[in-house]
C-alpha positions as a printed Julia matrix, in Angstrom:
417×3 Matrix{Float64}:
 -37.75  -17.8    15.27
 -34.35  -16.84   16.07
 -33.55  -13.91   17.77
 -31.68  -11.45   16.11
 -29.35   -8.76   17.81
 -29.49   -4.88   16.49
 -27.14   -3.95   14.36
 -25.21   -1.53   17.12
 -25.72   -4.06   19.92
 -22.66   -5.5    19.43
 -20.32   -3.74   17.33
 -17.65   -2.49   19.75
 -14.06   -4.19   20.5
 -15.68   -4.88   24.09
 -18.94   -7.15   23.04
 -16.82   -8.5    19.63
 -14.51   -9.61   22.72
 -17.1   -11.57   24.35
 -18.56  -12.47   22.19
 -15.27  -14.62   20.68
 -14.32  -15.3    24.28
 -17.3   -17.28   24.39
 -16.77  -18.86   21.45
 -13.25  -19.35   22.48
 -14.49  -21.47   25.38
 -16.95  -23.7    23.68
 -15.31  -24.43   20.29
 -13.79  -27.53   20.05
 -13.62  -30.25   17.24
 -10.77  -28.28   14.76
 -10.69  -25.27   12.35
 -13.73  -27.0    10.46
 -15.35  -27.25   13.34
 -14.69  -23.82   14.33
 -16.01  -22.08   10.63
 -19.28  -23.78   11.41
 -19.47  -22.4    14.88
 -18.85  -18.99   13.96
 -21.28  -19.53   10.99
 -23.69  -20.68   13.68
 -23.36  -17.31   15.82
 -22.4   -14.6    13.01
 -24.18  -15.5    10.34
 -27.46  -17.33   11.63
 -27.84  -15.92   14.45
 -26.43  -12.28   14.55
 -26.31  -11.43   11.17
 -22.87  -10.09   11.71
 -22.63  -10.2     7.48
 -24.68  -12.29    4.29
 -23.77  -15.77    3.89
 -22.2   -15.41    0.45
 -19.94  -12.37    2.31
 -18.97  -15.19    5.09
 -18.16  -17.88    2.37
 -15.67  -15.72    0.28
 -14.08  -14.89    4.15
 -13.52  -18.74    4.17
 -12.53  -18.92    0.78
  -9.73  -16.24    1.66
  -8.45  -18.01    4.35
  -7.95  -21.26    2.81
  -5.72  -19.56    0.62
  -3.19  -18.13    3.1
  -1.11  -19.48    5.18
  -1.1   -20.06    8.87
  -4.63  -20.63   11.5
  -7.24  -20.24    8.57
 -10.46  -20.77   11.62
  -8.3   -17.8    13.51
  -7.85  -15.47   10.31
 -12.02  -15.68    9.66
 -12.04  -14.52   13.34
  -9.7   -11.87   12.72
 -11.72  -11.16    9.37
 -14.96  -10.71   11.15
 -13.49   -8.33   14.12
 -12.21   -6.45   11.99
 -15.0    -5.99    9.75
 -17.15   -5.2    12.73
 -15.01   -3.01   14.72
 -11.53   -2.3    13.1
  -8.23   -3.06   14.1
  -9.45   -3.4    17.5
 -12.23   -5.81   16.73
  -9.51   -7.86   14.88
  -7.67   -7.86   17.85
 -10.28   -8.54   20.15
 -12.01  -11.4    17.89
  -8.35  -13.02   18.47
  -7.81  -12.5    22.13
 -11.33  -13.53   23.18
 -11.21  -16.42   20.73
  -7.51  -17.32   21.98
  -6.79  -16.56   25.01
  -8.82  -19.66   26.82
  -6.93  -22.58   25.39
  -3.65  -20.63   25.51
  -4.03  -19.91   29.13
  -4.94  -23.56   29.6
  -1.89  -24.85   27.73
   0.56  -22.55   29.72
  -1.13  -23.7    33.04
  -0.43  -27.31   31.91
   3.63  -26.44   30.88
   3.96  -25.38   34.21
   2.6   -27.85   35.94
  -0.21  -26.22   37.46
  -3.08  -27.78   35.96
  -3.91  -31.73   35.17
  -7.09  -33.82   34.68
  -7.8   -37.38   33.93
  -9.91  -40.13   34.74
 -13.2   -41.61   33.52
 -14.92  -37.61   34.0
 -12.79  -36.22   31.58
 -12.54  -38.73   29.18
 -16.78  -38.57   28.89
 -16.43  -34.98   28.57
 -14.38  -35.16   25.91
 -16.36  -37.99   24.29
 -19.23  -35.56   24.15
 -17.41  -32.78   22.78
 -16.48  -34.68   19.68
 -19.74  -35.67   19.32
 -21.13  -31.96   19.49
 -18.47  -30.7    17.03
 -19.99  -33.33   14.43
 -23.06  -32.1    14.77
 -21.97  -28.69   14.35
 -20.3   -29.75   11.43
 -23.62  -31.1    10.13
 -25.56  -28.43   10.57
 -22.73  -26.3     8.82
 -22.98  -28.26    5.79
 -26.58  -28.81    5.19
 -26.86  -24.95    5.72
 -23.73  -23.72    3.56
 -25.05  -26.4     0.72
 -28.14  -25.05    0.49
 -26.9   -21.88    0.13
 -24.17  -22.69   -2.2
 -24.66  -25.37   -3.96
 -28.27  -24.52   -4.89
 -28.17  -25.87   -8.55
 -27.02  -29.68  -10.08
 -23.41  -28.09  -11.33
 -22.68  -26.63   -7.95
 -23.94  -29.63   -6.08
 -21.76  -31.96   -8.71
 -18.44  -29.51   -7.87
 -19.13  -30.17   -4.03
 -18.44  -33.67   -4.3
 -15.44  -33.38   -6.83
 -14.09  -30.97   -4.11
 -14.6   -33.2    -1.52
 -13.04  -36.37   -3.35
 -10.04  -34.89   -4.05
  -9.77  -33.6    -0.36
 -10.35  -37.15    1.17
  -8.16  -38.93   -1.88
  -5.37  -36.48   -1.51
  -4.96  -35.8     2.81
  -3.83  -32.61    4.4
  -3.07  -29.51    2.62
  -2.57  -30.71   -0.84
  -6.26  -32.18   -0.97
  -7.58  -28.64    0.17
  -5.88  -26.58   -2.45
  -6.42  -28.63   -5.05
  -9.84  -28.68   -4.45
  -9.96  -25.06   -4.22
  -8.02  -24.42   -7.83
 -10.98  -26.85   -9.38
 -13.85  -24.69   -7.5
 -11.88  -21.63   -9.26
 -11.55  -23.27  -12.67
 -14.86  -24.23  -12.63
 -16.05  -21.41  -11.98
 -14.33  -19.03  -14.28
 -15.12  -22.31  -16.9
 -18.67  -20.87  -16.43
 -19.88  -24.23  -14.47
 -20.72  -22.54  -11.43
 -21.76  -18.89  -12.51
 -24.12  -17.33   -9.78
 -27.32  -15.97  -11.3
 -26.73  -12.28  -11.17
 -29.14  -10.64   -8.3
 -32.06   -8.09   -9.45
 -30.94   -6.0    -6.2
 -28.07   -6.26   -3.29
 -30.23   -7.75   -0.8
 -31.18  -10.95   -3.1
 -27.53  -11.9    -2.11
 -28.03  -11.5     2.08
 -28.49  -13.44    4.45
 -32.05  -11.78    5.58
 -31.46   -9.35    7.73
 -28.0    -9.33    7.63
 -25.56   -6.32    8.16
 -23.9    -5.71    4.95
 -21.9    -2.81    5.84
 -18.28   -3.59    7.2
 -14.87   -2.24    8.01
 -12.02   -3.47    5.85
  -8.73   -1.26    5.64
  -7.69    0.69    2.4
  -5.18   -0.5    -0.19
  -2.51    1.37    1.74
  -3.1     0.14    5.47
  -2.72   -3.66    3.24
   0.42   -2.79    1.71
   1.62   -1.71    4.52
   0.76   -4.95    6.51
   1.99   -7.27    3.52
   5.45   -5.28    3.86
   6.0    -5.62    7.59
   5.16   -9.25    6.99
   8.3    -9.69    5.04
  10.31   -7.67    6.78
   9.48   -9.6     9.54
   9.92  -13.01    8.18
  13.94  -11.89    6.63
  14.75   -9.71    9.37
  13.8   -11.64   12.23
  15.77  -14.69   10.57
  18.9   -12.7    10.34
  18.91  -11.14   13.46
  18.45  -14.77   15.21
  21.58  -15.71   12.87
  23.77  -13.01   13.37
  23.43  -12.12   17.43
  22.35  -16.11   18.53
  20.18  -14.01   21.43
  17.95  -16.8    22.34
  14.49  -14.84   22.25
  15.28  -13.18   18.94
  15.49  -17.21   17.96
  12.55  -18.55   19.6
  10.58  -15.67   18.22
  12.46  -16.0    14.61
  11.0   -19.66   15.21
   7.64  -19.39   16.27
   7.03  -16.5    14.03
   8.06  -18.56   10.95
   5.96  -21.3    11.61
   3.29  -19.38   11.66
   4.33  -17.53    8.55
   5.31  -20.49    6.39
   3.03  -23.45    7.23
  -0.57  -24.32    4.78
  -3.07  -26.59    6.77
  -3.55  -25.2    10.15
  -2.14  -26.66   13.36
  -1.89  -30.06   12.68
   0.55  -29.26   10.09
   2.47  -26.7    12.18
   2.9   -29.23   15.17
   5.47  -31.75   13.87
   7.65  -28.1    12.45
   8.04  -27.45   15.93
   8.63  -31.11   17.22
  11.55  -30.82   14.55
  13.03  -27.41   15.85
  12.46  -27.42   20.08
  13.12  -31.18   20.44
  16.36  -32.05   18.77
  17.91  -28.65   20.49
  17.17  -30.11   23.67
  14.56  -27.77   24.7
  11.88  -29.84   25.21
  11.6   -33.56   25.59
   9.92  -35.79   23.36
   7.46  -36.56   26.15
   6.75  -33.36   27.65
   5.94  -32.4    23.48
   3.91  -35.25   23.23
   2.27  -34.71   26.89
   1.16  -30.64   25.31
   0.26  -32.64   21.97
  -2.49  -34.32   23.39
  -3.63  -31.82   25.94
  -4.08  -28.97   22.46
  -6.3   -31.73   21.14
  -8.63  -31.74   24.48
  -8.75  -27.77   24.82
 -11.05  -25.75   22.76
 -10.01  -22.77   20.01
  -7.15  -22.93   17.69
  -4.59  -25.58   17.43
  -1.76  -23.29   16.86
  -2.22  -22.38   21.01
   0.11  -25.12   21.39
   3.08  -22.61   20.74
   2.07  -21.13   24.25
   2.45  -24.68   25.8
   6.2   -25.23   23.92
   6.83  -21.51   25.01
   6.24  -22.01   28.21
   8.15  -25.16   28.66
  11.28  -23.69   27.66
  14.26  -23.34   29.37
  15.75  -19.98   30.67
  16.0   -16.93   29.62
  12.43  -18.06   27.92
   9.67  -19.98   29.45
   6.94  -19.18   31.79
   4.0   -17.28   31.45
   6.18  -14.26   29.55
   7.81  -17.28   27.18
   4.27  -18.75   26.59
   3.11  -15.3    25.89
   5.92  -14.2    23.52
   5.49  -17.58   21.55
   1.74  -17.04   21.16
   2.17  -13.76   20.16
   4.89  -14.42   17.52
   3.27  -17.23   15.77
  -0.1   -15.31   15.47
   1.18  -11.93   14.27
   2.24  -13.63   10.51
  -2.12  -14.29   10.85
  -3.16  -10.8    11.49
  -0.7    -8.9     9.19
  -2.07  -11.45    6.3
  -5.49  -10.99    6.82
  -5.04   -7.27    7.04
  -2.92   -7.5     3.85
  -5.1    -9.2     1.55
  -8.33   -7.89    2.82
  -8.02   -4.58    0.64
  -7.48   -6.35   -2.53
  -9.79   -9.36   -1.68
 -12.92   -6.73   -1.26
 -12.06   -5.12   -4.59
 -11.32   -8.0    -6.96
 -14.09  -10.29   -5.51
 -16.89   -7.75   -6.95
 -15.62   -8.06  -10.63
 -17.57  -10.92  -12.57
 -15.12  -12.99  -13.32
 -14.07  -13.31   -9.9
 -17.56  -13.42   -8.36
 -17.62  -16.7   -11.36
 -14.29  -18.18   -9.96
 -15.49  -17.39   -6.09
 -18.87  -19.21   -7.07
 -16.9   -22.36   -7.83
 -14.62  -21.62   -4.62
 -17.67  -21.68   -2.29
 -18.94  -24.69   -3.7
 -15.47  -26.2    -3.41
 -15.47  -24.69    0.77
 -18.57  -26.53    1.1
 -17.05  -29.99   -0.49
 -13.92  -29.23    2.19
 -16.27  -29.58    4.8
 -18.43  -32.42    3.85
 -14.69  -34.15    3.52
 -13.65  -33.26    7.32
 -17.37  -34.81    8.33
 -16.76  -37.62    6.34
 -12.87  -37.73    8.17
 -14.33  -37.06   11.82
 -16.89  -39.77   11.02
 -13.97  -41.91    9.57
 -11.81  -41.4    12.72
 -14.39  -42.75   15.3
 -15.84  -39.43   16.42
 -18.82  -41.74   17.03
 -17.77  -44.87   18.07
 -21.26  -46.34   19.34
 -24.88  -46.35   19.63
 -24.78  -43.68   22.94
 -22.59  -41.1    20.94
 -25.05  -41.83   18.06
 -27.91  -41.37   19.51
 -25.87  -37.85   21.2
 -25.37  -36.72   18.35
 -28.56  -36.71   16.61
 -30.05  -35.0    20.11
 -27.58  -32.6    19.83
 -28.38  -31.95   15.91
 -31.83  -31.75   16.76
 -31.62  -28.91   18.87
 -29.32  -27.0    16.63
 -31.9   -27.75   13.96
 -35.36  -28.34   14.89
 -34.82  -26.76   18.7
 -32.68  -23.54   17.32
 -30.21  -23.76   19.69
 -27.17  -21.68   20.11
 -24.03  -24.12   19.11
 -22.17  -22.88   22.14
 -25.12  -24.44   24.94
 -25.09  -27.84   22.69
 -21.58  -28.44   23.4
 -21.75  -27.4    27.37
 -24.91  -29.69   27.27
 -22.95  -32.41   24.9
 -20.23  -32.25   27.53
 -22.1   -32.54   30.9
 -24.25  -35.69   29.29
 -20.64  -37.06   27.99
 -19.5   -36.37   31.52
 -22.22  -37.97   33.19
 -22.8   -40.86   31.1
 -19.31  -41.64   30.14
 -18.59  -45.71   31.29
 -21.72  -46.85   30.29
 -21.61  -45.23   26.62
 -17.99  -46.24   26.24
 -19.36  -50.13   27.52
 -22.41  -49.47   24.88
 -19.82  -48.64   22.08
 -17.79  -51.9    23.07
């Protein structure tokens, strides 16, 4: 059985710190990957909130712009330990890749070779599995009925047919229609705990309708102000950080999405090459956490008065912040309207629809080669195995996925030729 930690065990800003520091250093494969990992350890294992609660989190996210796998962090902090928690849920989850990225800018750190590439090669496989495991559990959960099952794969269709963001949002609108169309109505619950994950925490911290306001507001001051500041004075930081902060602000569809925005702003000034951008490119697709760390690598790599650790600090900081005022914002309003029935109808079809969004990234990852032979194959159903049938943490599967990867690169990359 799995274990389960007390309620209080881990409620604080300090343990919600390592425990996303942890997670921060094992969670590679993407945001998709990501919302299955914290699934894995929240939900499943800790209990941290129900599994409906978890799903409308996603839901939420998908909606707003910027890191949606880093707002669901922020979500869950703060729900477990306030503005702290939030805080700590995005250092801890951050921080590692960041710190890895800067390191590289500076020249400080760089690995290669036949090692690294089988590392890697196992951590793609472990983040399908993850995936996998995500799916078949969220379904189940979700999609428990023919209509709901039927919306899954419409979502999922229309995320593979139409790629990157407008796939995902479309999707998401049909779960909603759907839903408040009366296709995916939940079965109202004879008592609160029919809708928990058993043994779940249901109580949480979410800020009042004032604290959101308030957050929404600084947002756009933020967003105008720091733009016409950067035009009036030309100050080079209030520019970078006009920059970095309206990438983050502006941009639907997560890091992959916000990399070529910056490509287009840092390169053509001159303050970055095309291969030292490309160089940090490929190095945020090897580290683990969010994609959007890369703005510490470009920070760091820019010329005076910027760069550095302080530049790669100041740019990580900037393009987060549009994140966590968001998810503070709409967290307030989110709580309320989500218990009224016909939202809990249109969130019902919005679930389903997450679940179709992530049976569409397996099918891309699978797509893309993630397991490109009979070694990562038979990898990856080891590693599913002992998420499943062995109840393993996600976190040891991809250590172990990486040190077999590692060891057994050449002759599974000679297998898969």
């Amino acid at each position: 059985m799995t274990p389960v930690t007390a309620p209080g065990d881990d409620r604080g800003p300090g343990a919600v710190f390592r425990i996303f520091l942890r997670l921060g250093l094992t969670s590679f494969g993407g945001p998709v990957a990501h919302i299955a990992f914290f699934h894995d350890e929240l939900v499943v294992r800790r209990r941290w909130l129900p599994e409906r609660d978890y799903a409308d989190l996603v839901a939420l996210c998908q909606f707003l712009p910027g890191p949606a796998s880093s707002q669901v962090g922020m979500a869950l902090g703060l729900r477990r330990a306030g503005y702290a928690g939030a805080l700590a849920a995005w250092a801890g989850f951050t921080l590692p890749s960041a710190l890895a990225l800067i390191a590289l800018a500076l020249g400080l750190a760089h690995s290669g070779g036949a090692l690294a590439a089988g590392a890697l090669a196992g951590l793609k496989v472990a983040a399908v599995a993850v995936v996998m495991q995500a799916v078949w559990a969220m379904a189940r959960s979700l999609c428990p009925d023919s209509p709901r099952r039927l919306l899954m794969l419409v979502a999922a269709t229309l995320a593979v047919t139409l790629s990157g963001v407008a796939g995902q949002l479309a999707a998401l609108l049909v779960g909603a229609a759907a839903g408040l169309a009366g296709l995916a109505t939940p079965s109202p619950p004879a008592h609160p705990a029919a809708t928990a994950t058993p043994g779940a925490d249901t109580a949480g911290r979410t800020p009042g309708w004032r604290s959101g306001i308030a957050a929404l507001v600084l947002f756009a001051a933020l967003l105008v102000g720091l733009a016409l500041l950067a035009r009036v004075t030309g100050d080079p930081i209030l520019v970078t950080l006009d920059l970095f902060y309206r990438a983050g602000a502006l941009v639907f569809g997560g890091g992959h999405v916000v990399l070529p925005l910056l490509q287009a702003e840092v390169v053509p000034r001159g303050w970055l090459s095309a291969d030292t951008f490309l160089a940090g490119y490929g190095a945020a697709q090897a580290v683990p956490g969010p994609l959007f760390t890369f703005a510490a690598f470009v920070g760091a790599a820019l010329p005076a008065p910027l760069g550095g650790w302080v530049g790669g600090l100041l740019a990580l900081v900037a393009i987060f912040t549009p994140a966590f005022l968001l998810a503070v914002g709409a967290l307030p309003f989110w709580e309320r309207l989500r218990t009224r029935p016909r939202a809990q109808a249109a969130l019902a079809g919005v679930n389903a629809a997450v679940v179709g969004l992530l049976l569409a990234a397996l099918v891309a990852m699978l797509h893309g080669g993630a397991l490109s032979g009979l070694g990562d194959l038979a990898l990856g159903m080891g590693a599913l195995l002992a998420l499943t049938a062995g109840r393993q943490s996600a976190w040891r599967v991809v250590l172990g996925c990486a040190v077999v990867g590692a060891l057994t690169g050449p002759w599974m990359r000679t297998w898969a030729a």
